[in-house]
PDB file of C-alpha atoms in Angstrom:
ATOM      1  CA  UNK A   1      -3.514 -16.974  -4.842  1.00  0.00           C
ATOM      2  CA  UNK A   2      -3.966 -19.263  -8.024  1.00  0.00           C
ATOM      3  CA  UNK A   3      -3.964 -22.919  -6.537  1.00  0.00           C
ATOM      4  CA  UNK A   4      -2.583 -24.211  -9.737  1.00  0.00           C
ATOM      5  CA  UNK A   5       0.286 -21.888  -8.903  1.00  0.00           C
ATOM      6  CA  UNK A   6       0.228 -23.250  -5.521  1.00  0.00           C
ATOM      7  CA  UNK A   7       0.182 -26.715  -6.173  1.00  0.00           C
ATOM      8  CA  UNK A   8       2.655 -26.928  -9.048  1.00  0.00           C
ATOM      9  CA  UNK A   9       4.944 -25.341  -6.838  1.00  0.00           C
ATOM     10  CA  UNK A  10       4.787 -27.135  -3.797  1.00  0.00           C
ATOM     11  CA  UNK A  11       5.001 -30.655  -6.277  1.00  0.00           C
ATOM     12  CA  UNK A  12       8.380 -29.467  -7.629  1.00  0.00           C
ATOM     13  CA  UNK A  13       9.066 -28.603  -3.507  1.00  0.00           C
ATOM     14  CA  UNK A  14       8.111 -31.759  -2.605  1.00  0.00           C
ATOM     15  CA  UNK A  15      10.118 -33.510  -5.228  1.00  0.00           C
ATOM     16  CA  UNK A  16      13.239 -30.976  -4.300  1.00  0.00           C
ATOM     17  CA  UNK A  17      13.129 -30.092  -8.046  1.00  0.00           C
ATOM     18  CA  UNK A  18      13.779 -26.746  -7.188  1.00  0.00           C
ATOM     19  CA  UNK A  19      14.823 -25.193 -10.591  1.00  0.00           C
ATOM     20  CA  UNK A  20      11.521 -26.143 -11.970  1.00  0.00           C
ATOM     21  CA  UNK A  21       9.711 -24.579  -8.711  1.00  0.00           C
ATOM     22  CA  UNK A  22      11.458 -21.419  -9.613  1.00  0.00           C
ATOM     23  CA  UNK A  23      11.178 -21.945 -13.184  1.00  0.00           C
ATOM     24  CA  UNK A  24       6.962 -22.495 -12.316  1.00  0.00           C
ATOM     25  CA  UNK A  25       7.094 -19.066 -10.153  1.00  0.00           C
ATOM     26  CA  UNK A  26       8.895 -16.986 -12.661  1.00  0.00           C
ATOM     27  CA  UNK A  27       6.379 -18.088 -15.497  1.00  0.00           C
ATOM     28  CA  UNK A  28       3.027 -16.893 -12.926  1.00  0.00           C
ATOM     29  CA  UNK A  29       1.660 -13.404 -12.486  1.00  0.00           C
ATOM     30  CA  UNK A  30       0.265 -13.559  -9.547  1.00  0.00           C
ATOM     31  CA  UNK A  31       1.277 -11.880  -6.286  1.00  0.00           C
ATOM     32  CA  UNK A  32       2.853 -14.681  -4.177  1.00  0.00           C
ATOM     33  CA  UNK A  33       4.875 -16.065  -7.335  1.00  0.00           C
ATOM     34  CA  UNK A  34       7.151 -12.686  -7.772  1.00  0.00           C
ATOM     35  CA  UNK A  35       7.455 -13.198  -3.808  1.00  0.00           C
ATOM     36  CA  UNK A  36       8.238 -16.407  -3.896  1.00  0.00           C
ATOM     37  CA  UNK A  37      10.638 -15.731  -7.297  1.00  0.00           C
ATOM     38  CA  UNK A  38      12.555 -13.136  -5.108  1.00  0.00           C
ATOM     39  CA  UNK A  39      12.652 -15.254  -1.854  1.00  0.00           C
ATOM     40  CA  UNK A  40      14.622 -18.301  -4.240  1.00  0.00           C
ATOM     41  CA  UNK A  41      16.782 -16.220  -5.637  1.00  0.00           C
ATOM     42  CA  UNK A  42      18.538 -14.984  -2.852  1.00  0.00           C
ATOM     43  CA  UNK A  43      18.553 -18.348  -0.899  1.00  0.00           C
ATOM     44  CA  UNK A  44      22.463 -19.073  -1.914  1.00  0.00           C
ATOM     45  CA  UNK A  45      23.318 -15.664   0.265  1.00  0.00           C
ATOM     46  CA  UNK A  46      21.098 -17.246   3.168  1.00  0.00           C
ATOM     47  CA  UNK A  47      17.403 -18.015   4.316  1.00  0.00           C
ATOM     48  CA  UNK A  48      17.398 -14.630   5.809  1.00  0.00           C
ATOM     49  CA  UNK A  49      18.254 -12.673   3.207  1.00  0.00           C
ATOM     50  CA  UNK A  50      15.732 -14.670   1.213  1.00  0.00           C
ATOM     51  CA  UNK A  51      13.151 -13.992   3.320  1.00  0.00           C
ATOM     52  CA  UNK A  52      14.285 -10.011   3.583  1.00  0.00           C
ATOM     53  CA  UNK A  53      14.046 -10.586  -0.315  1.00  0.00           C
ATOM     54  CA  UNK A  54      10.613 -11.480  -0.144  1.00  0.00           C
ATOM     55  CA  UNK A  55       9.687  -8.718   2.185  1.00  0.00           C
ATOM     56  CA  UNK A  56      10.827  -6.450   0.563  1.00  0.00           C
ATOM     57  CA  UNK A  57       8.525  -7.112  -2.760  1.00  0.00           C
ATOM     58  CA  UNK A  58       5.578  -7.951  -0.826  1.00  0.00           C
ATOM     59  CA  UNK A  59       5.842  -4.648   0.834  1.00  0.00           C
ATOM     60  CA  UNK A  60       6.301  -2.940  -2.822  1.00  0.00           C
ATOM     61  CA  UNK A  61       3.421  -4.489  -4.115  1.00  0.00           C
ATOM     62  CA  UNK A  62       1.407  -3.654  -1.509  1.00  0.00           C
ATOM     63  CA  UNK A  63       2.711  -0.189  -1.716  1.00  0.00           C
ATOM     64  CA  UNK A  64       1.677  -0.092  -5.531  1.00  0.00           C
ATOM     65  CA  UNK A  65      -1.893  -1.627  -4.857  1.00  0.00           C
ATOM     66  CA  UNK A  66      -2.323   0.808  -1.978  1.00  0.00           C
ATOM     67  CA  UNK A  67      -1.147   3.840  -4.638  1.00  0.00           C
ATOM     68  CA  UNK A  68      -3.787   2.813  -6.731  1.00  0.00           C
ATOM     69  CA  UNK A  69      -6.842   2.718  -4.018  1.00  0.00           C
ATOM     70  CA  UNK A  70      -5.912   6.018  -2.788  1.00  0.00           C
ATOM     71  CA  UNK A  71      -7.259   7.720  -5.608  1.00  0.00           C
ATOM     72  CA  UNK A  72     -11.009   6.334  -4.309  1.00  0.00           C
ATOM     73  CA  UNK A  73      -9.864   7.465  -0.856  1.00  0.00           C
ATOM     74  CA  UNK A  74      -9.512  11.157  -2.168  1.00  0.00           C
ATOM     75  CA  UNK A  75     -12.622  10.978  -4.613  1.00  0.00           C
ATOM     76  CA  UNK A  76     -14.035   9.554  -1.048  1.00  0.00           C
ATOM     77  CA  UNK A  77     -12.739  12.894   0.928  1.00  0.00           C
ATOM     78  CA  UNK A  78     -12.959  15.663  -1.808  1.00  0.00           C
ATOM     79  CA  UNK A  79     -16.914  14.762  -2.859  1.00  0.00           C
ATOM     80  CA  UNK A  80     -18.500  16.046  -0.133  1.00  0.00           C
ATOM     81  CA  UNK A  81     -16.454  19.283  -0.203  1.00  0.00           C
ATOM     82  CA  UNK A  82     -17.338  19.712  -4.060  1.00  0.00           C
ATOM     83  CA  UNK A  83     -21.011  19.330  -2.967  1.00  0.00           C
ATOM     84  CA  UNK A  84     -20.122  21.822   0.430  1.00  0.00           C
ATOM     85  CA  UNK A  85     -19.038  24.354  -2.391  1.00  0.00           C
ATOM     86  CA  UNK A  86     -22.361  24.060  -4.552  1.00  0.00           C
ATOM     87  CA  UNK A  87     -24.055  24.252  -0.872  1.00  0.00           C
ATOM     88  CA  UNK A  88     -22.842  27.316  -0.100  1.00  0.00           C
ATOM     89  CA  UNK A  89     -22.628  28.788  -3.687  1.00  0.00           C
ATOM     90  CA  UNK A  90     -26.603  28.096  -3.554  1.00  0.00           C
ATOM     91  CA  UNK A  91     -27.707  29.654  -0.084  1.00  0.00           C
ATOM     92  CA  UNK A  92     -25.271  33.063  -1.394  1.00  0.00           C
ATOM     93  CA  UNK A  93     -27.485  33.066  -4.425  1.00  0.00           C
ATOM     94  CA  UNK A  94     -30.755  32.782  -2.086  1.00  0.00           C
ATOM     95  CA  UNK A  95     -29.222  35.429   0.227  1.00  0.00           C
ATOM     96  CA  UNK A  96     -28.496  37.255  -2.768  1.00  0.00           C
ATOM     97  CA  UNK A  97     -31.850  37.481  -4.040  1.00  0.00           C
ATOM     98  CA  UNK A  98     -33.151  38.385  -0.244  1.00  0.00           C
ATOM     99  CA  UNK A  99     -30.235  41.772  -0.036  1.00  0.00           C
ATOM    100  CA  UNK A 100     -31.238  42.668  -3.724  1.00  0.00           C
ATOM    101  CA  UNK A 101     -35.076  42.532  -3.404  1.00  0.00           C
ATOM    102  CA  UNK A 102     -36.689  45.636  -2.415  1.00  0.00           C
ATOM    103  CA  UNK A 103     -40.125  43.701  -0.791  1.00  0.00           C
ATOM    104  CA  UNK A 104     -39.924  40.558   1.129  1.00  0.00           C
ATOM    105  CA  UNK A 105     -39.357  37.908  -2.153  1.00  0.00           C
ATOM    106  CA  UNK A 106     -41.603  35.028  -3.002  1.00  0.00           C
ATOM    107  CA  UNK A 107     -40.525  31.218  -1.735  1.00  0.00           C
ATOM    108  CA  UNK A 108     -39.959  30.828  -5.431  1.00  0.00           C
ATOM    109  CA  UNK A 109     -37.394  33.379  -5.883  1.00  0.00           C
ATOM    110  CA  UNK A 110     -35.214  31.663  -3.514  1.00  0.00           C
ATOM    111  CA  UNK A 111     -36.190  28.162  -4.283  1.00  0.00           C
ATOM    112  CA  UNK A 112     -33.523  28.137  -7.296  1.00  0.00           C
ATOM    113  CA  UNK A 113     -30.471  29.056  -4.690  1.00  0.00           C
ATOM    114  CA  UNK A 114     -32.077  26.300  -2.114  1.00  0.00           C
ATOM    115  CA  UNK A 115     -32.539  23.327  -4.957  1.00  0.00           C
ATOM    116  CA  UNK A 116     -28.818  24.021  -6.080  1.00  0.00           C
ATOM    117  CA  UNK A 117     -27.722  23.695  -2.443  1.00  0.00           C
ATOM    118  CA  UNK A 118     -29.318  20.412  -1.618  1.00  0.00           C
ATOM    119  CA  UNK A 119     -29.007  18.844  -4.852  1.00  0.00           C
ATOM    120  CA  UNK A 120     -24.870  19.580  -4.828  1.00  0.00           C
ATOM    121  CA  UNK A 121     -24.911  18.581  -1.293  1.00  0.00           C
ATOM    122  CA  UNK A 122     -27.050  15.397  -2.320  1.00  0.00           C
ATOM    123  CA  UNK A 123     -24.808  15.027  -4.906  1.00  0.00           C
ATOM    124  CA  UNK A 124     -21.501  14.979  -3.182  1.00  0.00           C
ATOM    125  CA  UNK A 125     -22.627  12.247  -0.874  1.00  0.00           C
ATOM    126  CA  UNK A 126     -24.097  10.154  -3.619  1.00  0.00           C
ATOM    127  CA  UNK A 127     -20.795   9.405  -4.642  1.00  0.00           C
ATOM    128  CA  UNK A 128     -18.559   9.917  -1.717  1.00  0.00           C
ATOM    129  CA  UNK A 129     -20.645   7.249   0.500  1.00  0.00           C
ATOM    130  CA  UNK A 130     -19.890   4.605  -2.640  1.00  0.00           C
ATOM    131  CA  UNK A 131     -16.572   5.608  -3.023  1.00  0.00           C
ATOM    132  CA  UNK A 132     -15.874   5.359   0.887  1.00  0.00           C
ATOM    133  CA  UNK A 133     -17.659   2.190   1.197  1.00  0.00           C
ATOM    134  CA  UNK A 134     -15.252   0.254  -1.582  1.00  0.00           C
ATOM    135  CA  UNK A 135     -12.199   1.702  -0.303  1.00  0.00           C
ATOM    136  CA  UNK A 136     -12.727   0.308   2.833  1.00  0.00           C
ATOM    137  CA  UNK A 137     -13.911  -2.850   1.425  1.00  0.00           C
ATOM    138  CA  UNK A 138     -10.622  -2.739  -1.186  1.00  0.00           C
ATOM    139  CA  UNK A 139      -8.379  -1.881   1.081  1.00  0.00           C
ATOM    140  CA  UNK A 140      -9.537  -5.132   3.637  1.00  0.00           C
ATOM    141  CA  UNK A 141      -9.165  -7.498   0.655  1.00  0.00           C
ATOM    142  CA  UNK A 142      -5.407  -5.896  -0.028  1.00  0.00           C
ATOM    143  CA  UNK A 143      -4.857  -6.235   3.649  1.00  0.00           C
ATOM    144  CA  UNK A 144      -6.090  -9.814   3.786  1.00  0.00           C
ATOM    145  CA  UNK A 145      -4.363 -10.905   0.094  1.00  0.00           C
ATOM    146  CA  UNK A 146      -1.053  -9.339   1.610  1.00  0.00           C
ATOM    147  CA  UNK A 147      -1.409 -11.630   4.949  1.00  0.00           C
ATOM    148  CA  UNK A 148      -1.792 -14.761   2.582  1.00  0.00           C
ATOM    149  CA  UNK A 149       0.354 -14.214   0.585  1.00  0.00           C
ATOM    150  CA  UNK A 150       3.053 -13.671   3.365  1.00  0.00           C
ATOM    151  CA  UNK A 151       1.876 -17.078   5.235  1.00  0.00           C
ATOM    152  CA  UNK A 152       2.068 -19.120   1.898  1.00  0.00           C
ATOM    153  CA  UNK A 153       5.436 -17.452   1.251  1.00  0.00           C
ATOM    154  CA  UNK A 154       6.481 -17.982   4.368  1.00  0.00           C
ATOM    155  CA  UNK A 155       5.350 -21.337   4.865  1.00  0.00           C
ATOM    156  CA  UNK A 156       6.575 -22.677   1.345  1.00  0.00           C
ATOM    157  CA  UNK A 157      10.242 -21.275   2.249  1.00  0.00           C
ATOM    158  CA  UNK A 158      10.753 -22.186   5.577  1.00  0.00           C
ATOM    159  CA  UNK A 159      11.798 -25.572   4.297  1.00  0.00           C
ATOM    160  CA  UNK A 160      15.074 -23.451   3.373  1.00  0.00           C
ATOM    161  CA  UNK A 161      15.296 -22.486   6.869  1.00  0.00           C
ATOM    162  CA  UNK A 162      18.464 -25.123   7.729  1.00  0.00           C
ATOM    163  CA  UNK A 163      19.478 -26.114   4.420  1.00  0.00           C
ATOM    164  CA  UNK A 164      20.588 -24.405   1.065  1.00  0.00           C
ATOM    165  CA  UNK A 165      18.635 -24.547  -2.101  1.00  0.00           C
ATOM    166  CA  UNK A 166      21.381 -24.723  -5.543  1.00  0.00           C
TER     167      UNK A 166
END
C-alpha cells in the first residue's frame, strides 16, 4: 500500500485526469495498483464489470501469495513427523539392544537409542513451532493486506459507480 501510489492516484482522480491515474497505476508494482489497473480498464463495459475485474485479480494474487506460504504450512505439519520417525527409529534401536542382550543391559547401552529419540523429537519441534508460528503470522498480514487493498480499491472506484470513465 505505497502512499505515493495512493496519493498520486487519487490527485489525477481528483483532477478527473483519468489517463494519467491509469497511466500512474500501470507504472506501480504494488498490489492495489494491478487491481486498480484491471478495475479501469474494464470501466467502458460498466462499473460492475470493473469491479468483477478487480476481483478477480485480487483473488489471484491472493491465491499466488497463499501458494507461496503453504510451503511453511507443510514444513509446519511434516517436522514433527520427521522427528516422530527418528523417535521411533531410536526407542527400536533401544528395544533392539534389550531382545539382543543376553543379561539385563547397562543404562548406557540404551542411552544411544533414547538420545536419538529425544533429540529427533526435539528437533522436529524446533523448527515446526517457528515455522507454525510465521505462517500464522504471514498468513494474518496476507489476510489483512488483501482487506486493504479491496477497501482502497473499492473506495477509489466507486466514484465510477454512476458515471463512465473514457
Amino acid at each position: 500500500m505505497p502512499a505515493s501510489f495512493l496519493d498520486a492516484f487519487e490527485e489525477h482522480l481528483s483532477k478527473r485526469n483519468y489517463q494519467a491515474a491509469y497511466d500512474t497505476a500501470k507504472a506501480d508494482e504494488s498490489l492495489v495498483a494491478r487491481v486498480l489497473v484491471a478495475g479501469m480498464a474494464q470501466l467502458n463495459s460498466s462499473y460492475e464489470s470493473a469491479v468483477e475485474a478487480m476481483q478477480t485479480v485480487g483473488d489471484e494474487e491472493n491465491q499466488i501469495l497463499e501458494h507461496r506460504l503453504s510451503y511453511l504450512g507443510l514444513i509446519g505439519q511434516l517436522s514433527p513427523m520427521l522427528g516422530l520417525l527418528g523417535t521411533v527409529q531410536g526407542m527400536i534401536a533401544s528395544f533392539q539392544v534389550i531382545a539382543t542382550s543376553a543379561t539385563a543391559p547397562k543404562p548406557s547401552e540404551l542411552a544411544d537409542g533414547i538420545a536419538t529419540a529425544l533429540f529427533t523429537t526435539l528437533e522436529g519441534l524446533c523448527v515446526s513451532i517457528p515455522a507454525i508460528i510465521f505462517f500464522l503470522f504471514i498468513r494474518n498480514r496476507i489476510a489483512r493486506l488483501m482487506f486493504e487493498v479491496s477497501n482502497v480499491s473499492d473506495s477509489m472506484m466507486k466514484r465510477f459507480a454512476n458515471s463512465s470513465a473514457k
